[in-house]
Amino acid sequence: MTILESLPAETGVAPPAQEARNVADLLVLAARQVPDRGVRYSLTGQVTEGRLQTYPELLDDARRILAGLHARGAGPGRTVALLLERPDEFLPAFWACLLGGMPACPMVPIRNDPQRWAAQLTHAGALLDEPLLVTSGRLRAELPDVPGLEVADLADLEATSIPADLEIHQAKPADVALLVLTSGSTGNSKAVMLSHANLLASMRAKAEVQGLTGEDVTLNWISYDHVAALLEAHLLPLSVGATQLHTTPDTILGDPLRFLRLIDAHRVTMTFTPNFLLGLINRALSQLPEDLRLDLSSLRRIISGGEANLVSTGAAFLDALAPYGLDRGVLWPAFGMTETCAGSIYNRTFPAGDAGAEFAAVGRPVTGLSIRVVEDGGHRSLADGEVGEVQLYGPMVTEGYLNNNRATEDAFTADGWFRTGDLGRLTDGRLSLVGRSKDSIIVNGVNYFSHEMESLLEELDGIDKSYVAAFPTRPEGSDTEQLVIAFATTLPADDEAELHRLLIAVRNSVVMAWGFRPSLLLPLPKEAFPKTSLGKIQRPLMRSRLESGAYAAQQEAVADLVTRQLGGHVAPEGELETALAGIYAELFEVAPDAISATASFFDLGGTSLDILRLKRLLGVRLGVEDLPVLAILTAPSVRALSGRLEAGSAADEGVYDPIVPLQTSGEKTPLFCVHPGVGEVLVFVNLAKYFVHERPFYALRARGFNPGEKPFESFAEMARSYADAIRAKQPHGPYALAGYSFGAAVAFEVAKLLEAEGERVDFLGSFNLPPHIKYRMDELDFIETAVNLAMFLDLISKQQAKELPEQLRPLSKEEQLAHLIRIAPPERLAELDLDLPRFTAWADLADGLTGLGRTYQPSGQVRSMSIFYAIPLRGTKQDWLNKEVRRWDDFTVEPNRFLDVPGEHYTLMGPKHVANFQSILRAELDRALDAK
């Protein structure tokens, strides 16, 4: 009796997976129970077209190919490698293998690198016990010469007649059905064994948690060498008798919006995609001149896995597509591995359950899968919230790797749990991943995870999204790993100034996020990024290429470009300049002879934190005490700072000038930014670096920091002083002004003065401040102001800032400030070069500015404003926008623009968010100024 004859009788639309005894049964049952459903192939640009191959037709085609395999001498147990790119070629061949009891192993071609492709095929041949390679005529012509490789042309197999006695092999549950090669270099990939029992258990569990039925319509665009495409987007819908739509990666990546059009045209209900496509779609939508005609209301599930899911990307995707009927709960971040039959853990509460997080949790496991988190290198299970190695156990987990006992032993604990290699934490049974141990960079004993940096850098203007790779290298003699950032750009090939700006932006973003500089920045063409079919960059391969010298030409070109953009190399002269060059070299971890005497401290890579480190080194190395931060800001090169130090304290005396030039290059209209309520401008230092070679960036600093300076006595005096200073620097408009927090009200008053004098203010920005600040200033007594200053300087936490005012209010002013200094981290005080007298003077100045704010009542009008709003100090963001921030509309003639920016009031320009903020700000400046 054949398996066809022994299968249960037709039962309507009962899910095939509930009756199947092996994976081959899934197709046979689907062909019998839902003969009008099947696989539709959309392989052209026309979204409404596509050939439907019903499940009975797919079964017939697979049986024909099976007959061809038999004719080639292949039988049960013979591994078949499938090198087939088209879905309408791959799927019938895949089912032929399953029907014949032959483990199938999907593969992809490695074009433009014959040597590596040959190495891959040689390795696979040995690993898979000399498989039969089935490919198309087109690909067969491209194959490198590999001795001993047996190749079959799919067209020849398809031409075989089906004999009347062709039987379907009755595979046992423990038999291997699928072999999937792991990513890795050509010589060390492993073959994951997935049995019939693994696959059936996974399909049943997935269908249950996703609520899939035969009425669903699914969409896949991923190639089948990726386990999620084959299992999540093909076997799963087939297991419930659903209709499925398949297209190719190039049709989607070439036009990301085609993904949405296919969903609309075919009323797709479920699909799978990695996070990076969501980002591509977001960008494509933002560039549309008008809305699309789409109805996405049919879609009830997007499973997103294969890489970390950025909360902001997913939320922006949902927001952008809500007008087209997309449900807010449609997106499920997921986690799975080849070893777990793809997705096995789903986050079913996104985005609400991930509010405030950078990366989405991956959620809870399917039925039958257990998760535990253990201490790294041990077996002790950790408590909720503790980070450790994630381990899994269940019927969908592989038994191991083909012909690799060592790898199998390493992958499992003594009690049978699979070691994922991922680090994560459990919170009430909900899993969040911290990073993958093998995708980490260890610098000075600390782990940093590649995907975190890559997601941050992808937000920079000029970076080609999905072409950023952060990976380690270890130069000879180095006692720690060093960070390499490789990226492709969207810049014109001959625009050296823009490329230099981008290099600075990338470097500063890394420094602010991780606290150290990358050792190497590598702008590379897109084709230099080796990727898997899912779009994942193969970082280990890029590392090996770097360390073998493959990128030497690019490294030299970058070094030459930077030297030219800094005005050429000027050697230090004299003892003091030489000493300063040595200090700069120590800060930037380069050789002293690499420091040009005329290069700006900030162009070399200095950040606001480095200013404070420089102050400390000047004291230790040269005995320079009490050098004002302003001296470094206004004399940032070795030569300028040398001249400033030789002039001595007399340089601190003279007329007060509020203008602090943080960045002076670029031909576009300068931007003037007014300080927040603490009076200082260090908050703008990191932001200003993103404007290099684009537009000058000047900050306005309050009066009263330097010896002999008298603080402002009124709001009007402050505004007049700033307006005069701006006109002294730039006599005529158009002007670009902005203010952060308290400074927004000052910038508004300055703009009124300039417009009253007949000048144009084409850009006026408010960074998270409404027009009415008096009520907030009235809340701030001296201790509230001092505590806010301490939080602004990272001396205390946000929680401490909430609790301390009430606790300290009964004390004297001296005792209050002394307590704040006493509880501050000593290392932070050292970085800031801050002691009690200095902090007291700063607190007094900030309190004086708060007092001026208590007298402020906005009046009059300016032409228009751009208001950047973040999470407020209290209340919801929406209430902040609608009830407070929008009140700027009462003070402008023309409509205002309101721009949502990430972060909170005190963090919107901090290390975590400055890259996003600068991108939004620079685009708005271009819109307001340069389009005129």
XYZ file of C-alpha atoms in Angstrom, residues 117-784:
668
model
C 32.070 29.787 -4.507
C 34.307 26.853 -5.352
C 35.423 26.660 -1.717
C 31.804 26.666 -0.589
C 30.845 23.854 -2.958
C 33.911 21.821 -1.992
C 33.136 22.184 1.697
C 29.450 21.356 1.168
C 30.382 18.307 -0.874
C 32.430 16.877 1.959
C 30.014 17.909 4.688
C 26.893 16.535 2.947
C 28.492 13.235 1.886
C 28.775 14.036 -1.827
C 25.271 15.314 -2.506
C 23.556 15.553 -5.862
C 23.415 19.214 -6.830
C 20.217 20.159 -8.666
C 20.350 23.480 -10.455
C 18.998 25.330 -13.477
C 20.677 25.454 -16.858
C 21.409 29.134 -16.323
C 23.223 28.571 -13.032
C 24.931 25.422 -14.223
C 26.743 27.485 -16.824
C 28.096 29.744 -14.058
C 29.275 26.996 -11.712
C 32.992 26.957 -10.913
C 34.903 23.781 -11.659
C 34.727 21.580 -8.545
C 36.164 18.069 -8.888
C 33.748 15.294 -7.956
C 30.659 17.508 -7.894
C 27.632 15.665 -9.347
C 25.208 18.080 -10.986
C 21.699 17.546 -12.379
C 19.845 20.027 -14.557
C 16.304 20.651 -13.290
C 14.936 20.766 -16.825
C 16.176 17.210 -17.425
C 14.518 15.990 -14.233
C 11.237 17.675 -15.127
C 11.209 15.973 -18.520
C 10.983 12.528 -16.924
C 7.732 10.589 -17.212
C 6.055 9.524 -13.970
C 6.000 5.728 -13.767
C 2.754 4.151 -12.641
C 4.448 2.453 -9.694
C 6.129 5.581 -8.285
C 5.812 5.425 -4.521
C 6.221 8.154 -1.954
C 8.752 7.248 0.693
C 7.288 6.729 4.148
C 9.766 8.693 6.212
C 10.024 8.082 9.918
C 9.610 11.011 12.345
C 13.302 10.953 13.301
C 14.528 10.956 9.677
C 16.235 14.126 8.487
C 14.002 16.084 6.113
C 15.969 19.302 5.713
C 19.613 20.343 6.001
C 20.310 24.041 6.322
C 23.805 25.474 6.050
C 24.624 28.020 8.696
C 26.184 31.320 7.735
C 29.927 31.499 8.097
C 32.980 31.426 5.931
C 33.074 28.862 3.150
C 35.129 26.414 5.166
C 33.304 26.357 8.491
C 29.563 26.418 7.854
C 27.601 23.684 9.584
C 24.598 21.707 8.341
C 21.670 21.874 10.748
C 19.607 18.672 10.715
C 15.840 19.214 10.902
C 13.805 16.041 11.157
C 10.241 15.399 10.065
C 9.263 15.412 13.746
C 10.980 18.789 14.276
C 9.188 20.365 11.347
C 5.737 18.992 12.137
C 5.966 20.042 15.787
C 7.034 23.514 14.706
C 4.226 23.886 12.147
C 1.569 22.855 14.638
C 2.868 25.242 17.288
C 3.238 28.160 14.862
C -0.243 27.679 13.415
C -1.721 27.635 16.898
C -0.066 30.800 18.159
C -0.650 32.718 14.915
C -4.228 31.526 14.543
C -3.651 30.522 10.915
C -6.383 28.749 8.956
C -7.033 27.672 5.407
C -8.695 31.010 4.756
C -5.423 32.909 5.138
C -3.309 34.269 2.278
C 0.421 34.529 2.951
C 3.253 36.408 1.221
C 6.940 35.506 0.956
C 9.789 37.363 -0.771
C 12.801 35.803 1.000
C 14.944 33.217 -0.805
C 14.704 29.639 0.421
C 18.202 29.189 1.754
C 16.883 31.151 4.722
C 14.975 28.885 7.034
C 12.235 31.441 7.751
C 11.261 31.647 4.086
C 10.939 27.909 3.716
C 9.281 27.192 7.059
C 7.505 30.352 8.202
C 6.322 31.390 4.760
C 5.854 28.088 2.898
C 5.485 24.994 5.059
C 3.405 26.842 7.627
C 0.658 28.099 5.288
C 0.682 24.772 3.460
C 0.214 22.970 6.771
C -3.158 24.672 7.262
C -4.206 24.576 3.623
C -3.812 28.328 3.043
C -3.068 30.067 -0.247
C 0.407 31.521 -0.506
C 1.998 34.183 -2.687
C 5.708 34.008 -3.528
C 7.922 36.591 -5.174
C 11.691 37.145 -5.333
C 14.005 39.302 -3.197
C 15.030 41.578 -6.070
C 11.433 42.536 -6.892
C 10.956 43.803 -3.333
C 14.379 45.259 -2.605
C 14.310 47.067 -5.944
C 10.932 48.602 -5.051
C 10.092 48.213 -1.338
C 6.599 49.622 -1.841
C 5.807 46.628 -4.025
C 5.593 44.684 -0.776
C 2.600 46.837 0.197
C 1.034 46.684 -3.251
C 1.153 42.890 -3.236
C -0.556 42.813 0.155
C -3.299 45.082 -1.154
C -3.757 43.347 -4.512
C -3.904 39.797 -3.135
C -5.559 40.554 0.224
C -2.623 39.064 2.076
C -3.306 38.251 5.732
C 0.117 37.062 6.945
C 3.730 37.705 5.921
C 7.276 37.561 7.204
C 10.008 40.153 6.804
C 13.178 41.258 8.554
C 13.231 44.663 10.219
C 15.396 46.264 7.528
C 12.606 46.130 4.951
C 10.353 48.068 7.304
C 13.009 50.781 7.346
C 13.262 50.800 3.547
C 9.493 51.132 3.306
C 9.499 53.999 5.819
C 12.063 55.857 3.732
C 10.230 55.193 0.473
C 6.939 56.429 1.942
C 8.560 59.628 3.210
C 9.768 60.449 -0.301
C 6.416 60.033 -2.031
C 4.939 63.185 -3.575
C 1.426 61.952 -2.775
C -0.325 59.176 -0.891
C -0.632 55.692 -2.331
C -3.918 54.042 -3.126
C -3.771 51.101 -0.766
C -6.037 49.072 1.458
C -3.987 47.109 3.991
C -6.884 46.185 6.242
C -6.654 42.511 5.245
C -3.228 42.121 6.868
C -3.442 40.809 10.397
C 0.100 39.563 10.978
C 3.649 40.573 10.037
C 6.224 38.303 11.631
C 9.509 40.206 11.799
C 12.662 38.272 12.580
C 16.134 37.492 11.345
C 17.649 40.539 13.036
C 17.052 42.873 15.955
C 13.809 44.835 15.705
C 14.271 48.535 16.333
C 11.209 49.845 18.165
C 11.357 53.218 16.431
C 11.427 51.587 12.986
C 8.477 49.335 13.716
C 6.460 52.109 15.338
C 7.160 54.482 12.444
C 6.059 51.764 10.009
C 2.777 51.274 11.865
C 2.207 55.020 12.115
C 2.896 55.616 8.441
C 0.542 52.877 7.298
C -2.287 53.423 9.757
C -4.085 55.693 7.239
C -4.162 52.715 4.856
C -6.040 50.528 7.302
C -3.096 48.704 8.878
C -3.964 47.512 12.367
C -1.713 48.751 15.188
C -1.117 45.236 16.523
C -0.168 43.625 13.225
C 3.608 43.549 13.786
C 5.057 40.671 15.826
C 8.821 40.810 16.419
C 10.018 37.221 16.604
C 13.000 35.086 17.375
C 14.052 31.794 15.961
C 17.080 30.079 14.549
C 17.689 27.462 11.948
C 18.181 25.096 14.874
C 14.655 25.858 16.183
C 12.799 25.579 12.849
C 12.823 29.373 12.456
C 10.377 31.486 14.465
C 9.523 29.890 17.775
C 9.183 32.920 20.068
C 6.794 35.779 19.272
C 6.274 39.249 20.747
C 2.508 39.619 20.613
C 2.300 42.956 22.457
C 4.283 45.220 20.137
C 4.499 48.211 20.175
C 2.693 48.966 23.444
C 4.682 46.359 25.360
C 7.993 47.845 24.186
C 7.379 51.513 24.918
C 10.601 53.261 25.862
C 12.850 50.423 24.690
C 15.321 50.721 21.824
C 14.921 47.133 20.659
C 11.736 45.120 20.820
C 11.485 42.092 23.054
C 11.111 38.797 21.187
C 8.311 37.648 23.426
C 6.992 34.285 24.576
C 7.580 30.792 23.182
C 5.168 28.636 21.235
C 3.556 25.659 22.915
C 6.100 22.952 23.639
C 9.174 25.188 23.674
C 10.837 26.018 26.996
C 13.262 28.881 27.657
C 15.804 29.342 30.379
C 18.477 31.965 30.929
C 21.660 30.765 32.616
C 24.825 32.398 33.794
C 27.362 32.706 31.027
C 29.545 29.617 30.925
C 27.524 27.847 33.600
C 24.238 26.068 34.153
C 22.624 28.063 36.972
C 19.283 29.520 35.925
C 19.086 33.264 36.485
C 16.315 35.274 38.081
C 13.971 37.530 36.152
C 15.764 40.513 34.675
C 19.266 39.033 34.872
C 21.227 38.774 31.622
C 22.660 35.424 30.639
C 22.842 32.858 27.887
C 19.492 31.910 26.349
C 18.876 28.164 26.139
C 15.921 26.328 24.551
C 14.321 22.902 24.821
C 11.470 21.402 22.825
C 10.397 19.105 19.989
C 11.169 21.713 17.307
C 14.848 21.948 18.336
C 17.381 20.165 16.126
C 19.228 17.070 17.213
C 22.467 18.628 16.002
C 24.756 19.113 13.011
C 25.452 16.638 10.243
C 28.889 15.031 10.433
C 30.022 17.410 13.154
C 29.952 15.768 16.561
C 32.091 18.494 18.118
C 29.716 21.254 17.069
C 26.734 19.225 18.274
C 28.327 18.635 21.663
C 29.200 22.307 21.992
C 25.652 23.331 21.092
C 23.938 21.376 23.858
C 24.247 21.286 27.616
C 24.701 18.038 29.506
C 20.979 17.985 30.291
C 19.934 18.483 26.669
C 19.224 22.218 26.372
C 20.228 23.988 23.153
C 22.669 26.863 23.625
C 21.534 29.660 21.312
C 24.669 31.774 21.691
C 22.407 34.748 22.405
C 22.402 36.804 25.557
C 19.053 37.802 26.973
C 16.793 38.237 29.967
C 13.388 36.893 30.952
C 10.746 39.121 32.492
C 7.567 37.291 33.483
C 8.288 34.708 30.800
C 8.893 37.359 28.125
C 12.309 37.164 26.471
C 14.408 40.166 25.492
C 17.714 39.703 23.710
C 20.719 41.793 24.622
C 22.967 40.665 21.810
C 24.575 37.723 20.145
C 27.840 36.715 21.689
C 29.547 35.955 18.383
C 28.426 39.311 16.923
C 30.119 41.307 19.635
C 33.199 43.468 19.914
C 35.141 43.188 23.159
C 37.065 46.356 23.934
C 38.915 46.616 27.229
C 36.949 43.691 28.620
C 33.505 45.093 27.736
C 31.152 43.538 25.185
C 29.580 45.760 22.542
C 27.023 44.374 20.107
C 27.314 45.057 16.396
C 23.627 45.430 15.582
C 23.226 48.225 18.137
C 25.835 50.407 16.468
C 24.672 49.541 12.969
C 21.084 50.561 13.712
C 22.312 53.884 15.103
C 24.566 54.678 12.158
C 21.915 53.763 9.581
C 20.022 56.879 10.665
C 22.798 59.227 9.527
C 22.266 61.231 6.363
C 24.506 59.878 3.636
C 24.560 56.294 4.922
C 23.047 53.688 2.623
C 20.737 51.759 4.934
C 21.465 48.071 5.437
C 25.059 48.614 4.281
C 26.716 49.249 7.640
C 28.927 46.698 9.356
C 30.471 47.021 12.814
C 33.025 44.325 13.456
C 36.201 43.804 15.470
C 39.792 43.553 14.422
C 42.886 42.872 16.461
C 46.009 44.504 15.056
C 49.314 42.854 15.783
C 50.511 43.853 19.205
C 47.151 45.128 20.375
C 45.936 43.829 23.725
C 42.286 44.382 22.930
C 39.965 44.229 19.982
C 39.372 47.409 18.022
C 36.261 48.531 16.226
C 35.919 48.835 12.463
C 32.948 50.587 10.876
C 32.402 49.860 7.194
C 29.596 51.606 5.342
C 28.300 52.454 1.899
C 27.181 55.993 1.159
C 24.528 57.690 -0.936
C 26.838 60.660 -1.587
C 28.133 61.726 -4.993
C 31.408 59.953 -5.663
C 33.358 63.195 -6.065
C 32.007 65.098 -3.034
C 34.966 64.864 -0.685
C 33.653 67.532 1.698
C 30.416 65.639 2.269
C 32.261 62.361 2.739
C 34.508 63.991 5.322
C 31.457 65.329 7.138
C 29.993 61.843 7.132
C 33.227 60.335 8.477
C 33.099 62.793 11.366
C 29.425 62.038 11.986
C 30.049 58.289 12.070
C 33.033 58.650 14.374
C 31.251 60.998 16.769
C 28.171 58.787 16.873
C 30.308 55.816 17.920
C 32.144 57.841 20.553
C 28.944 59.171 22.063
C 27.199 55.801 22.033
C 30.051 53.550 23.188
C 32.597 55.923 24.648
C 35.511 55.040 22.380
C 36.565 55.782 18.833
C 36.540 53.306 15.990
C 40.034 52.446 14.915
C 39.044 52.443 11.272
C 36.277 53.935 9.153
C 35.853 52.288 5.755
C 33.607 53.778 3.086
C 33.068 50.894 0.639
C 30.931 50.237 -2.438
C 27.788 48.180 -1.857
C 29.184 45.191 -3.694
C 31.957 44.951 -1.083
C 29.436 43.874 1.565
C 28.963 40.087 1.470
C 25.392 39.240 2.476
C 23.222 36.240 3.093
C 20.019 35.906 1.079
C 18.164 37.556 3.966
C 20.349 40.624 3.705
C 22.509 39.933 6.761
C 26.050 41.198 6.345
C 28.689 38.547 6.917
C 30.880 40.421 9.372
C 33.406 37.605 9.942
C 34.129 37.508 6.230
C 34.682 41.279 6.136
C 37.058 40.982 9.077
C 39.094 38.308 7.347
C 39.268 40.432 4.193
C 40.424 43.449 6.171
C 43.105 41.519 8.003
C 44.354 40.005 4.752
C 44.881 43.484 3.294
C 41.934 43.517 0.905
C 40.897 47.040 1.950
C 44.355 48.617 2.005
C 43.613 50.942 -0.915
C 40.431 52.242 0.733
C 42.255 52.799 4.014
C 44.926 54.874 2.303
C 42.302 56.871 0.378
C 40.454 57.753 3.597
C 43.659 58.877 5.303
C 44.559 61.102 2.327
C 41.068 62.601 2.186
C 41.047 63.485 5.884
C 44.464 65.137 5.637
C 43.315 67.259 2.681
C 40.073 68.279 4.377
C 41.964 69.381 7.480
C 44.063 71.697 5.332
C 47.064 69.457 5.001
C 49.464 68.432 7.713
C 51.205 71.281 9.578
C 53.902 70.122 11.973
C 53.866 71.592 15.501
C 56.513 74.210 16.244
C 58.197 74.850 19.543
C 58.041 73.101 22.882
C 54.469 74.038 23.837
C 52.902 73.065 20.501
C 54.813 69.772 20.564
C 53.571 69.059 24.085
C 49.986 69.900 23.119
C 50.229 67.650 20.050
C 51.295 64.838 22.367
C 48.246 65.446 24.583
C 45.927 65.483 21.563
C 47.526 62.263 20.328
C 46.948 60.627 23.716
C 43.284 61.635 23.650
C 42.719 60.381 20.123
C 44.957 57.301 20.441
C 47.169 58.122 17.465
C 50.860 58.825 16.989
C 51.902 62.424 17.894
C 53.243 63.042 14.385
C 49.712 62.410 13.045
C 48.420 65.582 14.759
C 48.430 68.690 12.601
C 49.000 71.926 14.510
C 46.177 73.679 12.663
C 43.544 70.930 12.837
C 40.576 71.656 15.094
C 40.234 69.565 18.228
C 36.679 68.768 17.135
C 37.576 67.914 13.542
C 40.077 65.431 14.947
C 37.245 63.721 16.791
C 36.887 65.638 20.034
C 33.523 65.613 21.810
C 32.118 67.500 24.791
C 33.494 64.807 27.090
C 36.944 65.166 25.512
C 36.979 68.872 26.377
C 36.869 67.935 30.017
C 39.517 65.240 29.546
C 41.719 67.778 27.775
C 41.357 70.184 30.693
C 42.502 67.451 33.069
C 45.470 66.431 30.889
C 46.569 70.069 30.579
C 46.689 70.232 34.341
C 48.586 66.957 34.730
C 51.038 67.376 31.834
C 51.574 71.153 31.737
C 50.389 72.374 35.134
C 47.672 74.512 33.522
C 45.012 75.144 36.151
C 41.523 76.618 35.851
C 41.542 76.904 32.073
C 37.993 77.945 31.128
C 36.072 75.596 28.846
C 35.433 78.646 26.686
C 39.165 78.876 25.970
C 39.146 75.424 24.398
C 35.931 76.077 22.498
C 37.320 79.264 20.951
C 40.906 78.002 20.462
C 40.489 74.357 19.487
C 43.669 73.675 17.494
C 47.136 72.982 18.883
C 48.419 76.294 17.470
C 45.461 78.373 18.675
C 45.444 76.807 22.127
C 49.213 77.307 22.410
C 48.743 80.985 21.674
C 45.933 81.178 24.219
C 48.051 79.553 26.943
C 51.022 81.822 26.219
C 48.748 84.870 26.565
C 47.871 83.719 30.087
C 44.956 84.909 32.194
C 44.875 88.266 30.416
C 43.110 86.497 27.562
C 40.137 85.928 29.856
C 39.625 89.633 30.380
C 37.865 91.936 27.978
C 34.442 92.466 26.455
C 31.872 89.707 26.955
C 30.988 87.956 23.709
C 28.132 85.442 23.949
C 29.020 83.824 20.613
C 30.874 80.502 20.924
C 31.883 79.130 17.495
C 31.422 75.373 17.716
C 31.794 74.728 13.995
C 32.874 77.323 11.435
C 33.070 75.508 8.077
C 30.412 75.412 5.384
C 28.769 77.844 2.999
C 25.151 77.552 4.107
C 23.390 80.029 6.392
C 24.874 79.847 9.916
C 22.803 78.465 12.782
C 22.762 80.295 16.137
C 21.576 78.230 19.123
C 20.680 79.751 22.509
C 21.683 77.961 25.713
C 19.197 76.137 27.970
C 18.379 77.300 31.498
C 21.776 76.282 32.870
C 23.398 78.966 30.707
C 26.154 76.748 29.270
C 26.551 75.568 25.654
C 28.308 72.212 26.053
C 24.995 70.539 25.236
C 25.420 71.717 21.626
C 28.994 70.504 21.073
C 28.098 67.028 19.853
C 25.244 68.315 17.708
C 27.437 70.923 16.013
C 29.826 68.290 14.635
C 27.146 67.036 12.252
C 27.238 70.392 10.433
C 30.894 70.217 9.379
C 31.409 71.535 5.820
C 27.693 72.338 5.680
C 26.889 75.422 7.783
C 28.603 77.242 10.676
C 27.159 76.477 14.085
C 27.373 79.170 16.785
C 26.157 78.789 20.361
C 25.153 81.656 22.664
C 26.454 81.413 26.210
C 25.024 83.290 29.191
C 26.905 86.142 30.834
C 28.381 85.474 34.251
C 30.643 82.443 33.830
C 33.926 84.310 33.530
C 35.567 86.400 36.261
C 34.180 89.914 36.351
C 31.130 89.159 34.211
C 27.868 90.469 35.635
C 24.785 88.278 34.974
C 21.913 89.712 32.973
C 19.413 91.734 34.967
C 16.416 91.264 32.651
C 15.094 89.047 29.909
C 15.041 92.002 27.535
C 18.710 92.798 28.248
C 19.668 89.211 27.472
C 17.718 89.168 24.179
C 19.191 92.514 23.088
C 22.719 91.392 23.892
C 22.293 88.210 21.857
C 20.711 90.024 18.905
C 23.601 92.511 18.788
C 26.169 89.704 18.966
C 24.462 87.806 16.158
C 24.437 90.894 13.927
C 28.094 91.502 14.710
C 28.864 87.979 13.475
C 26.358 88.053 10.574
C 25.315 91.634 9.750
C 22.286 90.725 7.645
C 19.819 87.896 7.191
C 18.388 85.581 6.348
C 18.999 84.255 9.866
C 18.638 80.833 11.408
C 18.010 80.793 15.172
C 17.053 78.124 17.663
C 16.896 77.617 21.386
C 16.886 74.566 23.610
C 14.343 74.561 26.449
C 14.608 77.967 28.202
C 16.648 79.181 25.240
C 13.683 78.823 22.872
C 11.918 81.758 24.556
C 15.110 83.807 24.270
C 15.490 82.893 20.592
C 11.876 83.983 20.002
C 12.609 87.404 21.502
C 15.829 87.728 19.485
C 13.923 86.876 16.290
C 11.362 89.579 17.084
C 14.163 92.147 17.443
C 15.775 91.127 14.165
C 12.510 91.191 12.248
C 11.643 94.587 13.759
C 14.914 95.833 12.299
C 13.825 94.726 8.840
C 15.813 91.474 8.728
C 14.522 88.061 7.633
C 14.494 85.166 10.072
C 13.830 82.212 7.814
C 14.314 79.572 10.495
C 13.328 79.854 14.146
C 13.440 76.624 16.117
C 12.168 75.668 19.542
C 13.720 72.546 21.036
C 10.942 71.218 23.293
C 9.611 74.416 24.855
C 6.152 76.029 24.700
C 5.850 79.840 24.674
C 4.625 80.169 28.276
C 7.522 79.327 30.585
C 6.576 81.419 33.623
C 4.504 78.657 35.200
C 7.459 76.251 34.979
C 9.908 78.861 36.272
C 7.574 79.571 39.216
C 7.876 75.890 40.165
C 11.649 76.111 40.322
C 12.961 77.462 43.584
C 16.698 77.430 44.181
C 16.927 73.770 45.155
C 14.795 72.642 42.193
